[in-house]
Amino acid sequence: MEDSTPPLSPPGSSSGSSDLTEEEEIPIQPAFFYPSGHNNTHHLDDDDNGYLSPDQDPFAARGIPVFKPTYEEFRDFEKYMERVEIWGRRSGIVKVIPPK
């Protein structure tokens, strides 16, 4: 018996469209950074467009990224965590405060 279900796409891959949405191009932005106790002597450059990127902070000197998703964002928790993952890979930890 042959399986007719299409193969699953890996997380973060687009299924058919090569155009990224604005949501996928811009890293999700933390609500704030919790002080980590690191020595903040490293110069941090904010992007010209006002968006922060984990790549701009290689030593996670800003602190622990804290996210406050909206209810809509939180409904698909796995998708939200895929977007937060880039920050966690850099800082080693993130905090997500669920909506009330």
Short mmCIF file of N, CA and C in Angstrom, two decimals:
data_model
loop_
_atom_site.label_atom_id
_atom_site.label_comp_id
_atom_site.label_asym_id
_atom_site.label_seq_id
_atom_site.Cartn_x
_atom_site.Cartn_y
_atom_site.Cartn_z
N MET A 1 0.84 -1.18 0.00
CA MET A 1 0.00 0.00 0.00
C MET A 1 0.89 1.25 0.00
N GLU A 2 0.63 2.14 -0.91
CA GLU A 2 1.45 3.34 -1.07
C GLU A 2 0.87 4.49 -0.26
N ASP A 3 1.73 5.19 0.46
CA ASP A 3 1.32 6.34 1.27
C ASP A 3 1.24 7.57 0.38
N SER A 4 0.09 8.25 0.38
CA SER A 4 -0.09 9.41 -0.49
C SER A 4 0.06 10.73 0.25
N THR A 5 0.46 10.69 1.52
CA THR A 5 0.63 11.95 2.25
C THR A 5 1.94 12.60 1.85
N PRO A 6 1.93 13.92 1.69
CA PRO A 6 3.17 14.60 1.30
C PRO A 6 4.17 14.60 2.45
N PRO A 7 5.46 14.64 2.13
CA PRO A 7 6.46 14.67 3.20
C PRO A 7 6.35 15.95 4.00
N LEU A 8 6.69 15.87 5.27
CA LEU A 8 6.65 17.04 6.13
C LEU A 8 7.84 17.94 5.83
N SER A 9 7.59 19.23 5.87
CA SER A 9 8.68 20.20 5.70
C SER A 9 9.34 20.41 7.04
N PRO A 10 10.65 20.58 7.06
CA PRO A 10 11.30 20.87 8.34
C PRO A 10 10.86 22.21 8.88
N PRO A 11 10.89 22.39 10.22
CA PRO A 11 10.48 23.66 10.80
C PRO A 11 11.26 24.82 10.21
N GLY A 12 10.55 25.91 9.95
CA GLY A 12 11.18 27.10 9.43
C GLY A 12 11.33 27.12 7.92
N SER A 13 11.02 26.01 7.25
CA SER A 13 11.15 26.01 5.79
C SER A 13 9.84 26.44 5.19
N SER A 14 9.92 27.08 4.04
CA SER A 14 8.69 27.51 3.37
C SER A 14 8.23 26.37 2.48
N SER A 15 6.94 26.26 2.32
CA SER A 15 6.40 25.18 1.51
C SER A 15 5.90 25.77 0.19
N GLY A 16 6.82 25.95 -0.75
CA GLY A 16 6.43 26.41 -2.06
C GLY A 16 6.82 27.83 -2.37
N SER A 17 6.71 28.72 -1.45
CA SER A 17 7.01 30.12 -1.71
C SER A 17 8.41 30.45 -1.21
N SER A 18 9.18 31.13 -2.06
CA SER A 18 10.53 31.50 -1.66
C SER A 18 10.57 32.86 -1.00
N ASP A 19 9.46 33.59 -1.04
CA ASP A 19 9.41 34.91 -0.43
C ASP A 19 9.15 34.78 1.06
N LEU A 20 10.01 35.40 1.86
CA LEU A 20 9.82 35.39 3.30
C LEU A 20 8.85 36.49 3.68
N THR A 21 8.01 36.21 4.66
CA THR A 21 7.14 37.25 5.17
C THR A 21 7.96 38.15 6.08
N GLU A 22 7.43 39.32 6.38
CA GLU A 22 8.13 40.25 7.27
C GLU A 22 8.39 39.58 8.62
N GLU A 23 7.43 38.76 9.06
CA GLU A 23 7.56 38.06 10.34
C GLU A 23 8.78 37.15 10.35
N GLU A 24 9.09 36.51 9.20
CA GLU A 24 10.21 35.59 9.13
C GLU A 24 11.55 36.31 8.91
N GLU A 25 11.53 37.49 8.30
CA GLU A 25 12.75 38.23 8.02
C GLU A 25 13.30 38.91 9.26
N ILE A 26 12.43 39.45 10.09
CA ILE A 26 12.82 40.21 11.27
C ILE A 26 12.76 39.28 12.48
N PRO A 27 13.85 39.16 13.22
CA PRO A 27 13.80 38.31 14.41
C PRO A 27 12.74 38.83 15.40
N ILE A 28 12.03 37.90 16.02
CA ILE A 28 11.05 38.30 17.02
C ILE A 28 11.77 39.13 18.08
N GLN A 29 11.10 40.16 18.56
CA GLN A 29 11.74 41.11 19.46
C GLN A 29 11.35 40.83 20.91
N PRO A 30 12.33 40.76 21.80
CA PRO A 30 12.02 40.59 23.23
C PRO A 30 11.31 41.83 23.76
N ALA A 31 10.47 41.64 24.78
CA ALA A 31 9.82 42.77 25.44
C ALA A 31 10.86 43.57 26.20
N PHE A 32 11.81 42.86 26.83
CA PHE A 32 12.91 43.49 27.54
C PHE A 32 13.96 42.43 27.84
N PHE A 33 15.06 42.84 28.42
CA PHE A 33 16.13 41.92 28.81
C PHE A 33 16.27 41.95 30.32
N TYR A 34 16.25 40.76 30.92
CA TYR A 34 16.45 40.64 32.36
C TYR A 34 17.95 40.68 32.61
N PRO A 35 18.41 41.48 33.53
CA PRO A 35 19.86 41.56 33.78
C PRO A 35 20.44 40.19 34.10
N SER A 36 21.52 39.85 33.41
CA SER A 36 22.11 38.53 33.59
C SER A 36 23.29 38.52 34.53
N GLY A 37 23.76 39.70 34.93
CA GLY A 37 24.92 39.76 35.80
C GLY A 37 26.23 39.74 35.05
N HIS A 38 26.14 39.65 33.70
CA HIS A 38 27.37 39.71 32.89
C HIS A 38 27.93 41.12 32.92
N ASN A 39 29.21 41.22 32.69
CA ASN A 39 29.85 42.53 32.57
C ASN A 39 29.49 43.10 31.21
N ASN A 40 28.77 44.20 31.18
CA ASN A 40 28.29 44.78 29.94
C ASN A 40 29.31 45.73 29.32
N THR A 41 30.54 45.30 29.18
CA THR A 41 31.57 46.16 28.60
C THR A 41 31.62 46.07 27.09
N HIS A 42 30.92 45.09 26.51
CA HIS A 42 30.93 44.94 25.06
C HIS A 42 29.97 45.94 24.44
N HIS A 43 30.44 46.61 23.37
CA HIS A 43 29.60 47.59 22.68
C HIS A 43 28.52 46.87 21.89
N LEU A 44 27.29 47.29 22.06
CA LEU A 44 26.16 46.69 21.36
C LEU A 44 25.65 47.66 20.32
N ASP A 45 25.58 47.20 19.07
CA ASP A 45 25.06 48.03 17.99
C ASP A 45 23.64 47.62 17.70
N ASP A 46 22.72 48.57 17.78
CA ASP A 46 21.35 48.30 17.35
C ASP A 46 21.30 48.51 15.85
N ASP A 47 20.52 47.71 15.19
CA ASP A 47 20.38 47.81 13.74
C ASP A 47 19.79 49.17 13.38
N ASP A 48 20.12 49.65 12.20
CA ASP A 48 19.64 50.95 11.75
C ASP A 48 18.12 51.02 11.68
N ASN A 49 17.47 49.89 11.45
CA ASN A 49 16.02 49.89 11.32
C ASN A 49 15.30 49.78 12.67
N GLY A 50 16.04 49.78 13.77
CA GLY A 50 15.43 49.74 15.09
C GLY A 50 15.18 48.35 15.63
N TYR A 51 15.48 47.32 14.85
CA TYR A 51 15.27 45.96 15.31
C TYR A 51 16.55 45.41 15.91
N LEU A 52 16.38 44.66 16.98
CA LEU A 52 17.52 43.99 17.61
C LEU A 52 17.69 42.61 16.99
N SER A 53 18.90 42.15 16.95
CA SER A 53 19.19 40.81 16.45
C SER A 53 20.11 40.12 17.45
N PRO A 54 19.91 38.83 17.69
CA PRO A 54 20.80 38.11 18.59
C PRO A 54 22.24 38.12 18.09
N ASP A 55 22.44 38.23 16.78
CA ASP A 55 23.78 38.25 16.20
C ASP A 55 24.56 39.49 16.60
N GLN A 56 23.87 40.56 16.98
CA GLN A 56 24.53 41.80 17.38
C GLN A 56 25.09 41.71 18.81
N ASP A 57 24.74 40.67 19.52
CA ASP A 57 25.13 40.53 20.92
C ASP A 57 25.77 39.15 21.14
N PRO A 58 26.98 38.94 20.60
CA PRO A 58 27.56 37.59 20.64
C PRO A 58 27.84 37.06 22.04
N PHE A 59 27.95 37.92 23.03
CA PHE A 59 28.22 37.47 24.40
C PHE A 59 26.97 37.53 25.28
N ALA A 60 25.81 37.77 24.68
CA ALA A 60 24.54 37.88 25.41
C ALA A 60 24.66 38.88 26.55
N ALA A 61 25.36 39.98 26.30
CA ALA A 61 25.60 40.99 27.33
C ALA A 61 24.35 41.80 27.68
N ARG A 62 23.35 41.80 26.81
CA ARG A 62 22.12 42.53 27.11
C ARG A 62 21.39 41.90 28.29
N GLY A 63 21.54 40.60 28.45
CA GLY A 63 20.85 39.88 29.50
C GLY A 63 19.97 38.79 28.92
N ILE A 64 19.05 38.30 29.71
CA ILE A 64 18.16 37.22 29.30
C ILE A 64 16.97 37.83 28.56
N PRO A 65 16.74 37.41 27.30
CA PRO A 65 15.61 37.95 26.56
C PRO A 65 14.29 37.46 27.17
N VAL A 66 13.38 38.40 27.41
CA VAL A 66 12.07 38.08 27.98
C VAL A 66 11.02 38.44 26.93
N PHE A 67 10.14 37.48 26.64
CA PHE A 67 9.12 37.65 25.61
C PHE A 67 7.73 37.64 26.24
N LYS A 68 6.87 38.52 25.76
CA LYS A 68 5.48 38.58 26.19
C LYS A 68 4.59 38.46 24.96
N PRO A 69 4.31 37.23 24.52
CA PRO A 69 3.51 37.06 23.31
C PRO A 69 2.06 37.47 23.52
N THR A 70 1.43 37.86 22.43
CA THR A 70 -0.01 38.12 22.46
C THR A 70 -0.71 36.76 22.51
N TYR A 71 -2.00 36.79 22.77
CA TYR A 71 -2.77 35.55 22.78
C TYR A 71 -2.70 34.87 21.41
N GLU A 72 -2.79 35.66 20.34
CA GLU A 72 -2.74 35.10 18.99
C GLU A 72 -1.39 34.42 18.73
N GLU A 73 -0.31 35.05 19.13
CA GLU A 73 1.02 34.46 18.94
C GLU A 73 1.16 33.19 19.78
N PHE A 74 0.60 33.20 20.97
CA PHE A 74 0.76 32.10 21.91
C PHE A 74 -0.10 30.90 21.55
N ARG A 75 -1.14 31.10 20.74
CA ARG A 75 -2.02 29.99 20.35
C ARG A 75 -1.25 28.87 19.68
N ASP A 76 -0.30 29.22 18.82
CA ASP A 76 0.55 28.22 18.19
C ASP A 76 1.91 28.27 18.89
N PHE A 77 1.97 27.61 20.04
CA PHE A 77 3.15 27.70 20.89
C PHE A 77 4.41 27.19 20.20
N GLU A 78 4.29 26.09 19.46
CA GLU A 78 5.46 25.53 18.79
C GLU A 78 6.03 26.51 17.77
N LYS A 79 5.17 27.15 17.00
CA LYS A 79 5.62 28.15 16.02
C LYS A 79 6.28 29.32 16.74
N TYR A 80 5.69 29.75 17.84
CA TYR A 80 6.26 30.86 18.60
C TYR A 80 7.65 30.49 19.12
N MET A 81 7.79 29.29 19.63
CA MET A 81 9.09 28.86 20.17
C MET A 81 10.13 28.72 19.06
N GLU A 82 9.71 28.35 17.85
CA GLU A 82 10.65 28.31 16.73
C GLU A 82 11.20 29.70 16.45
N ARG A 83 10.36 30.72 16.60
CA ARG A 83 10.80 32.10 16.37
C ARG A 83 11.69 32.61 17.51
N VAL A 84 11.46 32.13 18.72
CA VAL A 84 12.24 32.55 19.89
C VAL A 84 13.58 31.81 19.94
N GLU A 85 13.64 30.66 19.30
CA GLU A 85 14.82 29.79 19.39
C GLU A 85 16.13 30.50 19.05
N ILE A 86 16.13 31.39 18.08
CA ILE A 86 17.35 32.09 17.68
C ILE A 86 17.94 32.87 18.86
N TRP A 87 17.07 33.43 19.71
CA TRP A 87 17.55 34.16 20.89
C TRP A 87 18.09 33.19 21.93
N GLY A 88 17.41 32.07 22.12
CA GLY A 88 17.86 31.08 23.10
C GLY A 88 19.18 30.44 22.74
N ARG A 89 19.41 30.25 21.46
CA ARG A 89 20.69 29.68 21.03
C ARG A 89 21.84 30.62 21.36
N ARG A 90 21.59 31.92 21.34
CA ARG A 90 22.65 32.90 21.62
C ARG A 90 22.85 33.08 23.12
N SER A 91 21.74 33.24 23.86
CA SER A 91 21.86 33.56 25.29
C SER A 91 21.86 32.33 26.19
N GLY A 92 21.40 31.20 25.67
CA GLY A 92 21.36 29.98 26.46
C GLY A 92 20.06 29.79 27.22
N ILE A 93 19.26 30.85 27.32
CA ILE A 93 17.99 30.79 28.03
C ILE A 93 17.11 31.95 27.57
N VAL A 94 15.82 31.73 27.58
CA VAL A 94 14.85 32.80 27.35
C VAL A 94 13.72 32.63 28.36
N LYS A 95 12.97 33.68 28.55
CA LYS A 95 11.80 33.61 29.41
C LYS A 95 10.60 34.03 28.57
N VAL A 96 9.54 33.23 28.62
CA VAL A 96 8.30 33.54 27.92
C VAL A 96 7.22 33.71 28.96
N ILE A 97 6.63 34.89 29.01
CA ILE A 97 5.53 35.17 29.94
C ILE A 97 4.23 35.01 29.16
N PRO A 98 3.43 33.98 29.49
CA PRO A 98 2.21 33.74 28.73
C PRO A 98 1.20 34.87 28.92
N PRO A 99 0.35 35.07 27.91
CA PRO A 99 -0.68 36.11 28.04
C PRO A 99 -1.71 35.72 29.09
N LYS A 100 -2.32 36.74 29.69
CA LYS A 100 -3.34 36.47 30.73
C LYS A 100 -4.71 36.43 30.14
#
